[in-house]
């Protein structure tokens, strides 16, 4: 049974992510028939205020890090990535590692995954973090398998969540896993959030056009992006770039990190997202403008890349009434 929860505090912690953990595990809801948690906020120097990432706001831990060894769950909130990729207090690293070895489940919210990484808990495990930090996390901890698409990853004694609100999903998942769906649903109702969300963080990821240092290839990329509605072949694009097909494919991969077909599909998806958000065009119109040819093909690629159907994406993010 999940009963003892400890939260690790450090300088520049993110208040929303800290608040999520407090809201799920720190609120006394025993009057509603829900189990209570022995909730403790811990730091390397109890009683010393710690600056948060919100100017003018400090948080003071009441307990020292020894409490982590007695916890069933140790939660690590987020901080700006530059803080967590710098010199992390070795006392925090040791305390989280010791708690894990003592049997605690470690929960990280957003960039809190970096502290788990410093403790060696990501090696050989699947994990996630905010989509802005996945590449940094993967580079810093190459033995980890970082999933950029999901809202959270449950590895049993390690649960990592994506950015910000995904911490709510991970916390409610832990309640559901350890105590049951009734408790998770009741907490979600009090928080006025869905007990489970569909889709992953792919729907929120921004994928800008890749920078290109080659003048000739840059012109070709611009042409492709300005004519997404047209069919394009590698032979035709290579001729436009005044290269052989083999040279074009090799240079394209070197400059963009992907193939011409994959790059073009990504840009078409980005354009489709913009049209779904900002216009009232039907799916057939959007498919034609983006070069997919049909609504069915648009749905196929959109679902695969974004994790949602186009109509559901419009319902969530559109600024105009949907079809």
Short mmCIF file of C-alpha atoms in Angstrom, two decimals:
data_model
loop_
_atom_site.label_atom_id
_atom_site.label_comp_id
_atom_site.label_asym_id
_atom_site.label_seq_id
_atom_site.Cartn_x
_atom_site.Cartn_y
_atom_site.Cartn_z
CA UNK A 1 0.00 0.00 0.00
CA UNK A 2 1.25 3.46 -0.90
CA UNK A 3 1.18 5.46 2.33
CA UNK A 4 4.42 7.39 2.86
CA UNK A 5 5.30 10.04 0.27
CA UNK A 6 8.39 12.26 0.33
CA UNK A 7 9.08 15.15 -2.03
CA UNK A 8 12.63 16.29 -2.78
CA UNK A 9 13.19 20.04 -2.95
CA UNK A 10 16.10 21.92 -4.47
CA UNK A 11 16.88 25.42 -5.71
CA UNK A 12 14.82 26.77 -8.61
CA UNK A 13 12.19 24.05 -8.39
CA UNK A 14 9.13 24.56 -10.60
CA UNK A 15 6.09 25.52 -8.55
CA UNK A 16 3.42 23.97 -10.77
CA UNK A 17 5.09 20.55 -10.84
CA UNK A 18 5.67 20.73 -7.08
CA UNK A 19 2.04 21.75 -6.64
CA UNK A 20 0.82 18.77 -8.67
CA UNK A 21 2.51 16.34 -6.29
CA UNK A 22 1.14 18.27 -3.29
CA UNK A 23 -2.38 18.29 -4.75
CA UNK A 24 -2.49 14.53 -5.36
CA UNK A 25 -0.61 13.25 -2.32
CA UNK A 26 -0.47 16.14 0.16
CA UNK A 27 -4.16 17.05 0.46
CA UNK A 28 -6.10 15.44 3.30
CA UNK A 29 -9.12 13.80 1.66
CA UNK A 30 -9.88 11.26 4.37
CA UNK A 31 -13.23 13.00 4.99
CA UNK A 32 -14.19 11.86 1.47
CA UNK A 33 -13.34 8.27 2.36
CA UNK A 34 -9.99 8.37 0.58
CA UNK A 35 -6.79 7.07 2.13
CA UNK A 36 -4.47 9.60 3.68
CA UNK A 37 -0.78 9.89 2.86
CA UNK A 38 2.04 10.58 5.27
CA UNK A 39 3.35 13.46 3.18
CA UNK A 40 6.72 15.07 3.87
CA UNK A 41 8.58 17.82 2.03
CA UNK A 42 12.32 17.23 2.30
CA UNK A 43 15.52 19.09 1.55
CA UNK A 44 19.24 18.95 2.22
CA UNK A 45 18.87 21.70 4.84
CA UNK A 46 15.45 21.63 6.53
CA UNK A 47 14.16 25.02 7.60
CA UNK A 48 16.18 26.83 4.95
CA UNK A 49 14.05 28.58 2.29
CA UNK A 50 14.77 27.52 -1.28
CA UNK A 51 14.19 29.84 -4.21
CA UNK A 52 11.71 28.55 -6.76
CA UNK A 53 11.70 29.26 -10.49
CA UNK A 54 8.94 31.80 -9.82
CA UNK A 55 10.49 35.16 -8.85
CA UNK A 56 9.79 36.13 -5.25
CA UNK A 57 8.52 32.69 -4.20
CA UNK A 58 10.45 30.42 -1.84
CA UNK A 59 9.65 27.01 -0.40
CA UNK A 60 10.97 25.74 2.93
CA UNK A 61 11.37 21.99 3.47
CA UNK A 62 10.35 20.82 6.91
CA UNK A 63 12.26 17.54 6.86
CA UNK A 64 15.75 16.41 5.99
CA UNK A 65 16.70 13.89 3.32
CA UNK A 66 16.84 10.97 5.76
CA UNK A 67 13.05 10.77 5.43
CA UNK A 68 13.44 9.51 1.86
CA UNK A 69 14.70 6.15 3.14
CA UNK A 70 11.38 5.54 4.90
CA UNK A 71 9.13 6.57 2.00
CA UNK A 72 7.11 4.32 -0.27
CA UNK A 73 7.21 7.00 -2.95
CA UNK A 74 9.83 9.69 -3.54
CA UNK A 75 8.65 12.45 -5.88
CA UNK A 76 11.12 14.67 -7.73
CA UNK A 77 9.54 17.84 -9.18
CA UNK A 78 10.96 19.84 -12.06
CA UNK A 79 13.47 22.66 -12.32
CA UNK A 80 14.84 24.59 -15.29
CA UNK A 81 16.92 22.22 -17.41
CA UNK A 82 20.06 24.34 -17.05
CA UNK A 83 19.85 23.81 -13.29
CA UNK A 84 19.48 20.05 -13.57
CA UNK A 85 22.21 19.66 -16.18
CA UNK A 86 24.63 21.59 -14.03
CA UNK A 87 26.12 20.54 -10.70
CA UNK A 88 23.33 18.82 -8.75
CA UNK A 89 23.81 18.72 -4.99
CA UNK A 90 25.45 15.33 -4.36
CA UNK A 91 23.41 14.98 -1.17
CA UNK A 92 20.24 14.89 -3.26
CA UNK A 93 21.69 12.33 -5.65
CA UNK A 94 22.79 10.05 -2.82
CA UNK A 95 19.46 10.39 -0.98
CA UNK A 96 17.40 9.48 -4.06
CA UNK A 97 19.69 6.54 -4.86
CA UNK A 98 19.53 5.27 -1.26
CA UNK A 99 15.75 5.59 -1.18
CA UNK A 100 15.46 3.59 -4.37
CA UNK A 101 17.77 0.89 -3.00
CA UNK A 102 15.63 0.80 0.15
CA UNK A 103 12.58 -0.05 -1.96
CA UNK A 104 10.96 3.30 -2.71
CA UNK A 105 9.32 4.03 -6.04
CA UNK A 106 10.82 7.14 -7.63
CA UNK A 107 8.47 9.49 -9.47
CA UNK A 108 9.92 12.30 -11.59
CA UNK A 109 7.90 15.15 -13.02
CA UNK A 110 9.15 16.81 -16.21
CA UNK A 111 12.87 17.64 -15.92
CA UNK A 112 13.06 15.91 -12.54
CA UNK A 113 14.21 12.92 -14.61
CA UNK A 114 17.69 14.47 -14.66
CA UNK A 115 18.07 13.94 -10.91
CA UNK A 116 17.05 10.30 -11.35
CA UNK A 117 19.62 10.08 -14.13
CA UNK A 118 22.37 11.44 -11.88
CA UNK A 119 21.41 8.78 -9.34
CA UNK A 120 21.93 6.11 -12.01
CA UNK A 121 18.28 5.09 -12.07
CA UNK A 122 17.72 5.62 -15.79
CA UNK A 123 20.41 3.24 -17.02
CA UNK A 124 18.89 0.36 -18.94
CA UNK A 125 15.38 1.72 -18.36
CA UNK A 126 12.71 3.39 -20.45
CA UNK A 127 11.90 6.94 -19.40
CA UNK A 128 10.57 10.28 -20.60
CA UNK A 129 10.66 13.98 -19.85
CA UNK A 130 9.35 17.20 -21.37
CA UNK A 131 9.64 17.09 -25.17
CA UNK A 132 11.99 20.09 -25.10
CA UNK A 133 14.50 18.14 -23.01
CA UNK A 134 14.35 14.62 -24.46
CA UNK A 135 17.42 15.06 -26.66
CA UNK A 136 19.43 16.49 -23.76
CA UNK A 137 18.32 13.67 -21.47
CA UNK A 138 19.20 11.02 -24.05
CA UNK A 139 22.63 12.57 -24.67
CA UNK A 140 23.42 12.94 -20.98
CA UNK A 141 22.32 9.40 -20.07
CA UNK A 142 23.03 7.27 -23.16
CA UNK A 143 22.20 4.01 -21.35
CA UNK A 144 18.58 5.16 -20.97
CA UNK A 145 15.86 4.67 -23.58
CA UNK A 146 14.05 8.00 -23.80
CA UNK A 147 10.53 7.94 -25.26
CA UNK A 148 9.65 11.45 -26.54
CA UNK A 149 5.99 10.70 -27.28
CA UNK A 150 4.33 9.44 -24.10
CA UNK A 151 2.82 11.26 -21.13
CA UNK A 152 4.58 8.99 -18.65
CA UNK A 153 6.56 5.75 -18.45
CA UNK A 154 5.93 3.17 -15.70
CA UNK A 155 8.98 0.99 -15.05
CA UNK A 156 7.64 -0.36 -11.78
CA UNK A 157 9.92 1.27 -9.21
CA UNK A 158 10.59 4.21 -11.52
CA UNK A 159 7.87 6.39 -13.04
CA UNK A 160 8.93 9.32 -15.23
CA UNK A 161 6.52 11.84 -16.68
CA UNK A 162 6.60 14.36 -19.50
CA UNK A 163 6.19 18.11 -19.14
CA UNK A 164 4.14 19.94 -16.55
CA UNK A 165 0.54 18.65 -16.64
CA UNK A 166 1.74 15.14 -17.53
CA UNK A 167 2.78 14.97 -13.89
CA UNK A 168 -0.92 14.86 -13.04
CA UNK A 169 -1.32 11.83 -15.30
CA UNK A 170 1.63 10.06 -13.69
CA UNK A 171 0.48 10.82 -10.13
CA UNK A 172 -3.06 9.62 -10.79
CA UNK A 173 -1.66 6.54 -12.52
CA UNK A 174 0.34 5.70 -9.38
CA UNK A 175 -2.74 6.12 -7.20
CA UNK A 176 -4.70 3.88 -9.58
CA UNK A 177 -1.90 1.30 -9.67
CA UNK A 178 -1.34 1.17 -5.91
CA UNK A 179 -4.75 1.94 -4.42
CA UNK A 180 -7.30 1.46 -7.17
CA UNK A 181 -9.36 3.23 -9.82
CA UNK A 182 -12.00 4.47 -7.37
CA UNK A 183 -9.43 6.51 -5.43
CA UNK A 184 -7.79 7.86 -8.60
CA UNK A 185 -11.17 8.83 -10.07
CA UNK A 186 -12.23 10.56 -6.86
CA UNK A 187 -9.02 12.61 -6.68
CA UNK A 188 -9.36 13.50 -10.36
CA UNK A 189 -12.91 14.75 -9.80
CA UNK A 190 -11.74 16.96 -6.95
CA UNK A 191 -8.98 18.33 -9.19
CA UNK A 192 -11.43 18.76 -12.09
CA UNK A 193 -9.20 16.80 -14.47
CA UNK A 194 -9.78 13.61 -16.47
CA UNK A 195 -8.60 10.51 -14.58
CA UNK A 196 -6.88 9.32 -17.76
CA UNK A 197 -5.93 11.24 -20.89
CA UNK A 198 -5.64 9.71 -24.32
CA UNK A 199 -2.78 10.47 -26.67
CA UNK A 200 0.78 11.33 -25.72
CA UNK A 201 2.86 14.48 -25.76
CA UNK A 202 3.34 14.16 -29.52
CA UNK A 203 0.25 16.35 -29.91
CA UNK A 204 2.08 19.23 -28.18
CA UNK A 205 5.51 18.92 -29.81
CA UNK A 206 6.69 21.69 -32.08
CA UNK A 207 8.82 20.40 -34.95
CA UNK A 208 10.39 23.39 -36.69
CA UNK A 209 11.93 23.17 -40.12
CA UNK A 210 15.48 21.89 -39.76
CA UNK A 211 18.24 24.44 -40.24
CA UNK A 212 20.32 23.85 -43.33
CA UNK A 213 23.82 25.19 -43.92
CA UNK A 214 23.90 24.28 -47.61
CA UNK A 215 22.74 27.11 -49.90
CA UNK A 216 21.65 24.82 -52.73
CA UNK A 217 19.82 22.42 -50.44
CA UNK A 218 18.31 25.30 -48.50
CA UNK A 219 16.65 26.59 -51.65
CA UNK A 220 15.26 23.12 -52.36
CA UNK A 221 13.87 22.82 -48.83
CA UNK A 222 12.21 26.21 -49.19
CA UNK A 223 10.69 25.15 -52.49
CA UNK A 224 9.35 21.93 -50.95
CA UNK A 225 7.89 23.81 -48.01
CA UNK A 226 6.22 26.39 -50.26
CA UNK A 227 4.71 23.70 -52.50
CA UNK A 228 3.52 21.07 -50.07
CA UNK A 229 0.43 20.51 -52.19
CA UNK A 230 2.49 19.23 -55.12
CA UNK A 231 3.80 15.68 -55.53
CA UNK A 232 7.56 15.48 -55.17
CA UNK A 233 9.97 12.74 -56.16
CA UNK A 234 13.58 12.36 -55.08
CA UNK A 235 14.68 12.44 -58.73
CA UNK A 236 12.84 15.74 -59.34
CA UNK A 237 14.21 17.30 -56.13
CA UNK A 238 17.75 16.14 -56.91
CA UNK A 239 17.52 17.73 -60.36
CA UNK A 240 16.32 20.99 -58.80
CA UNK A 241 19.32 20.91 -56.46
CA UNK A 242 21.63 20.12 -59.41
CA UNK A 243 22.80 16.88 -57.84
CA UNK A 244 22.66 13.22 -58.65
CA UNK A 245 19.94 11.29 -56.83
CA UNK A 246 22.48 9.49 -54.66
CA UNK A 247 24.35 12.67 -53.73
CA UNK A 248 21.12 14.49 -52.98
CA UNK A 249 19.86 11.73 -50.68
CA UNK A 250 23.19 11.56 -48.86
CA UNK A 251 23.46 15.32 -48.39
CA UNK A 252 19.81 15.63 -47.40
CA UNK A 253 20.30 13.09 -44.62
CA UNK A 254 23.48 14.84 -43.48
CA UNK A 255 21.83 18.28 -43.40
CA UNK A 256 18.41 17.41 -41.94
CA UNK A 257 18.95 14.11 -40.17
CA UNK A 258 16.19 12.39 -42.12
CA UNK A 259 15.10 11.37 -45.62
CA UNK A 260 13.34 13.63 -48.13
CA UNK A 261 10.11 11.64 -47.82
CA UNK A 262 10.08 11.78 -44.01
CA UNK A 263 10.98 15.48 -44.01
CA UNK A 264 8.20 16.26 -46.45
CA UNK A 265 5.66 14.25 -44.46
CA UNK A 266 6.61 16.10 -41.27
CA UNK A 267 6.16 19.50 -42.92
CA UNK A 268 2.81 18.43 -44.34
CA UNK A 269 1.68 17.37 -40.88
CA UNK A 270 2.81 20.71 -39.43
CA UNK A 271 0.84 22.54 -42.11
CA UNK A 272 -2.20 20.34 -41.47
CA UNK A 273 -2.00 21.15 -37.73
CA UNK A 274 -1.95 24.87 -38.52
CA UNK A 275 -4.96 24.56 -40.82
CA UNK A 276 -6.87 22.51 -38.27
CA UNK A 277 -6.16 25.12 -35.60
CA UNK A 278 -6.81 28.27 -37.61
CA UNK A 279 -9.32 27.47 -40.35
CA UNK A 280 -12.66 25.83 -40.86
CA UNK A 281 -11.53 23.85 -43.90
CA UNK A 282 -12.83 20.31 -44.21
CA UNK A 283 -10.45 17.39 -44.13
CA UNK A 284 -10.53 16.90 -47.89
CA UNK A 285 -9.54 20.56 -48.39
CA UNK A 286 -6.75 20.27 -45.85
CA UNK A 287 -5.52 17.04 -47.40
CA UNK A 288 -5.33 18.70 -50.82
CA UNK A 289 -3.54 21.80 -49.50
CA UNK A 290 -0.99 19.66 -47.63
CA UNK A 291 -0.31 17.21 -50.44
CA UNK A 292 -1.86 14.12 -48.88
CA UNK A 293 -4.34 13.68 -51.72
CA UNK A 294 -7.25 12.41 -49.65
CA UNK A 295 -8.74 12.75 -46.18
CA UNK A 296 -8.08 9.05 -45.57
CA UNK A 297 -4.36 9.48 -46.21
CA UNK A 298 -4.31 12.59 -44.05
CA UNK A 299 -5.94 10.67 -41.18
CA UNK A 300 -3.43 7.84 -41.52
CA UNK A 301 -0.31 10.04 -41.39
CA UNK A 302 -1.74 12.45 -38.81
CA UNK A 303 -2.67 9.69 -36.38
CA UNK A 304 0.74 8.11 -36.81
CA UNK A 305 2.71 11.33 -36.23
CA UNK A 306 0.53 13.21 -33.73
CA UNK A 307 -1.17 10.38 -31.88
CA UNK A 308 -4.64 11.86 -32.43
CA UNK A 309 -7.14 11.84 -35.25
CA UNK A 310 -7.34 15.19 -37.11
CA UNK A 311 -10.89 15.87 -35.89
CA UNK A 312 -9.88 15.24 -32.27
CA UNK A 313 -6.86 17.51 -32.68
CA UNK A 314 -9.13 20.27 -34.01
CA UNK A 315 -11.53 19.78 -31.11
CA UNK A 316 -8.71 20.26 -28.60
CA UNK A 317 -6.66 22.97 -30.27
CA UNK A 318 -8.85 24.60 -32.91
CA UNK A 319 -9.74 28.27 -32.65
CA UNK A 320 -12.79 27.90 -34.88
CA UNK A 321 -15.78 25.53 -34.65
CA UNK A 322 -14.97 22.12 -36.15
CA UNK A 323 -16.64 20.43 -39.07
#
